[in-house]
Short mmCIF file of C-alpha atoms in Angstrom, two decimals:
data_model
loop_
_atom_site.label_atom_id
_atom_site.label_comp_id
_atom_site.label_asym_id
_atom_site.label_seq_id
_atom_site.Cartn_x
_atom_site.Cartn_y
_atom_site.Cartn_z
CA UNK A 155 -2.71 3.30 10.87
CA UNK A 156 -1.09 0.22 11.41
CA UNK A 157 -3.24 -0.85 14.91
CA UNK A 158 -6.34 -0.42 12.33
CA UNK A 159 -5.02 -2.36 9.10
CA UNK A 160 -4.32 -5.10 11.96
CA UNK A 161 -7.47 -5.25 13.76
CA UNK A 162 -9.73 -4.76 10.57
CA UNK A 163 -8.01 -5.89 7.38
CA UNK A 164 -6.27 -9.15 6.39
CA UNK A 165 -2.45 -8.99 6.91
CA UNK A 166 -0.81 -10.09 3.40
CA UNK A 167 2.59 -9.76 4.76
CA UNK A 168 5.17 -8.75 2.41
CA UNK A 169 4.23 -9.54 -1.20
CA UNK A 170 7.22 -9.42 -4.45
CA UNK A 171 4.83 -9.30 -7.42
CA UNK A 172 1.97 -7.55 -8.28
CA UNK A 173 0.55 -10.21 -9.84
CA UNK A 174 -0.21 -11.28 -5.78
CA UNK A 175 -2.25 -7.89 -5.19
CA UNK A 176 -5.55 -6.77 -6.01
CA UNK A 177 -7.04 -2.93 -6.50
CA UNK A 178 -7.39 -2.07 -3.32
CA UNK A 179 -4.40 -3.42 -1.27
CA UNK A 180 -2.83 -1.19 1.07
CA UNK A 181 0.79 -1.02 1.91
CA UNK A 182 2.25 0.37 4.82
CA UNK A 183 6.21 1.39 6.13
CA UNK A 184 5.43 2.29 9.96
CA UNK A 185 5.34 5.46 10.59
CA UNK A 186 6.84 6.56 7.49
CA UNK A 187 4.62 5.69 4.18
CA UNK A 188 1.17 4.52 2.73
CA UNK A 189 0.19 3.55 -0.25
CA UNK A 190 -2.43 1.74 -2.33
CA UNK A 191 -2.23 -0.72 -5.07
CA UNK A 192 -4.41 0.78 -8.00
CA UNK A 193 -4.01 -1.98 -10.72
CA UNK A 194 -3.53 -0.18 -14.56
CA UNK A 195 -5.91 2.83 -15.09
CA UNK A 196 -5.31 4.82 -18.06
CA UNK A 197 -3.67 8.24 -17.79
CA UNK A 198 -2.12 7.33 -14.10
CA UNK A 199 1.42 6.57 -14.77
CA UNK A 200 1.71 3.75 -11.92
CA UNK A 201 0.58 0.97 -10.74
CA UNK A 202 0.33 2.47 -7.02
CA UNK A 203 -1.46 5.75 -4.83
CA UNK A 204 0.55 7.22 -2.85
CA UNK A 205 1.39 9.69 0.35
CA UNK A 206 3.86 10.26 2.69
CA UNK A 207 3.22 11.28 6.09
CA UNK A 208 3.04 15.31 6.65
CA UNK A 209 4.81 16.07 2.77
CA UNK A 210 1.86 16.08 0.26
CA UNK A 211 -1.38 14.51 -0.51
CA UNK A 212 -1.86 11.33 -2.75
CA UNK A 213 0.06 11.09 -5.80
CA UNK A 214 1.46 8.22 -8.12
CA UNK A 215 3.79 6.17 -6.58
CA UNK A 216 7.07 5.18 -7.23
CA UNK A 217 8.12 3.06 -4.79
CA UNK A 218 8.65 -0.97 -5.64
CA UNK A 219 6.65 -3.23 -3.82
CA UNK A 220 9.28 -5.05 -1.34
CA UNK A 221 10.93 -4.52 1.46
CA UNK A 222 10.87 -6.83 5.07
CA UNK A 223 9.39 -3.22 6.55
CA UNK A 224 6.24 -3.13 4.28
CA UNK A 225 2.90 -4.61 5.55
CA UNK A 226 0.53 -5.53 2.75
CA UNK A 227 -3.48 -5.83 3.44
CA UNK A 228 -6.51 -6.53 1.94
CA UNK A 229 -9.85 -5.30 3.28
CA UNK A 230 -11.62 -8.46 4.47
#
């Protein structure tokens, strides 16, 4: 996943607010987590899509935005 984001999305780097993301930002932990910044949508209680590799398919995220091992992108 990461060799694609790289080749064909902008790199954001790490990002600390949300205020810096847009819908549509992806976030990824190598080899360990994806997830997608959403923006507010009624009903969805978070910010953020998410999955885990090989545990379950996309649900609300609760992770926090930070961390030196998550990539942001934005489609370009």
């Amino acid at each position: 996943q990461q060799e694609w984001l790289d080749a064909n999305w902008q790199k954001l780097g790490t990002i600390t607010s949300t205020a810096d993301l847009q819908p549509g930002d992806v976030a990824i932990r190598p080899s360990k987590h994806t997830w997608m910044f959403v923006g507010t949508i009624p009903g969805f209680n978070s910010q953020f899509a998410s999955a885990s590799l090989n545990e379950r398919s996309a649900m609300a995220g609760r992770e926090g935005i930070g961390g030196s091992d998550i990539v942001w992108y934005r489609k370009k």
